Each structure stands twice: as C-alpha cells, then as structure tokens.
Steps between C-alpha positions, in 0.01 A plus 500: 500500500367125518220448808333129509121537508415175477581093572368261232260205679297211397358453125049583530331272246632388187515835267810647601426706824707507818454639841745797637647526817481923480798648623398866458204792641442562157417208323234658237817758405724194511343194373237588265382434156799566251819551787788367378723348754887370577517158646694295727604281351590760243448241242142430552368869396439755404150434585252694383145489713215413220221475801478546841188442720408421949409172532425350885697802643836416253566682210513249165725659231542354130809615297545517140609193346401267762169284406517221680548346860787384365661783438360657804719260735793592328461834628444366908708675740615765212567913673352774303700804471368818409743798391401786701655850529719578769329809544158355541347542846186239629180649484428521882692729737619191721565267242838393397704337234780226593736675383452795687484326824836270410790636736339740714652487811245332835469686828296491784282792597744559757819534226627144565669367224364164383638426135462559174203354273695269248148332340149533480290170564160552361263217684134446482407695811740699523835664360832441674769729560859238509738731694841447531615573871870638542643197630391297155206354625153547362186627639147495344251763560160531386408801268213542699383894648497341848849428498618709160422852658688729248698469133681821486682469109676836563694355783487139356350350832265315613350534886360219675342442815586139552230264689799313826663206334470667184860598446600386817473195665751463760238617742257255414780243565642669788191487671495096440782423596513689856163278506314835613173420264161620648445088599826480692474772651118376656681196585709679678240664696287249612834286687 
C-alpha cells in the first residue's frame, strides 16, 4: 500500500537541499537517510534520501542525484510516497493511518447519522475529516479529541460530539432570521 509522507517545498541554499512539508507521525521511519520513495509525478522519482537534517523547525532533505538548486526546484511541489504494509499499525495506540480512517461511517454520540468520510485533509494545525452527508453534500470535521471522541475500526465508525453549527447550521440561521439574537431580543426589552 502507497501512504504520502511528505510534500516537496522550497529549494535551501544552493547544494541541492529542499524543505519537506511532512505528511506522516513517523518521519525518522519514513524519510530518513537511504528511503527510497514513489513520486507524484511518478516521473520525477524514485528518490532516494542521501541527507536529511531540522533546520528553523523544517526538515531539509537532499536526495541522491540532486546537487544543485537547480535541480532542487525541479523537484518543488513533488509527493513522496512510501510503500508501507497493509498490515502495519502506527506506533501509538490512538494514532491512525489514512487509509484506515477512509470510509468509516460518521455518527454523533447520540447514533445520528452524519456521512461518510470520503478524504482526509491534512492542514497545518490541524487534520480534517471531509465527510460526505447523505444528501451529497459535504461536511468537514476536525480530527481533533474534542470533537473526534472515538475511532472504533471493528465497527468502521467514527463518533463525534459535534461543537452547534458544526454539522448543522440551520439553527444558527434559524435563529437569524426569526431576528431572536441576544441584541434583539434587549431591544426588545427596553421598548
């Protein structure tokens, strides 16, 4: 099975290195010295990591056949792909791959049906669950424990304890349009 771990960036100085957007928990198993990984586009790898290293808080890899800044550029905006077994589990107990997450069904605490989760959108704070809804639409929902309250793989689910407007915003606009705010209703008061 293919997992991205990482999102090519900027060329650092002129000898070849890049920085790495890293797209993975493990990224000393993943991207270190001598990993060979897929690309997309499939055409610019395999790309094997010569040198990796943390510079400012960003991790600077160099790959094998790439010297230059030149070359470097060429390589902007490349996805690494590492070949992992489907059998592999993450390290940590609540840690999960995307593809283990991909088409588990979305309920509420309650056993509301919200949708199915069709992508995962990994962002710099945070992860997003997209979630198809039943009527087509699409819902986001941050992987976050607040919100995310149980992954249960046996049952392919995931619970969530949605913040209000979350899912469901017709109250939110409801509430708006019967002009029953907090304000209006003060207003109301004081006449």
């Amino acid at each position: 099975m293919q997992l991205v771990v990482a999102r090519i960036g900027r060329a650092h100085g002129i000898k070849g290195e890049v920085t790495v957007e890293v797209r993975t928990d493990e990224p000393e198993l993943r991207l270190g010295p001598g990993a060979v990984l897929l690309t997309d586009p499939a055409a610019t790898g395999p790309l094997t990591i010569e040198t990796g290293r943390v510079h400012s808080g960003r991790l600077l890899l160099r790959f094998e056949g790439v010297k230059d800044r030149t070359g470097a550029e060429a390589l902007r905006n490349t996805l690494l792909i590492a070949e992992v077994d489907p059998e592999e589990l993450p390290e940590e107990e609540d840690e999960y791959y995307d593809h283990q997450l991909m088409d588990l069904d979305v309920v509420t605490k309650d056993g509301v049906e919200v949708g199915r989760i069709t992508e995962i959108s990994h962002l710099p704070s945070q992860d997003l669950f997209i979630v198809e809804r039943p009527d087509g639409s699409e819902v986001m929902i941050p992987f976050v424990e607040a919100i995310v309250t149980e992954i249960d793989l046996e049952q392919q689910r995931a619970v969530i304890t949605p913040p209000p407007g979350l899912i469901d915003d017709r109250a939110a606009r409801d509430e708006v349009a019967d002009g029953h705010s907090a304000s209006s209703r003060d207003a109301e008061g004081e006449s």
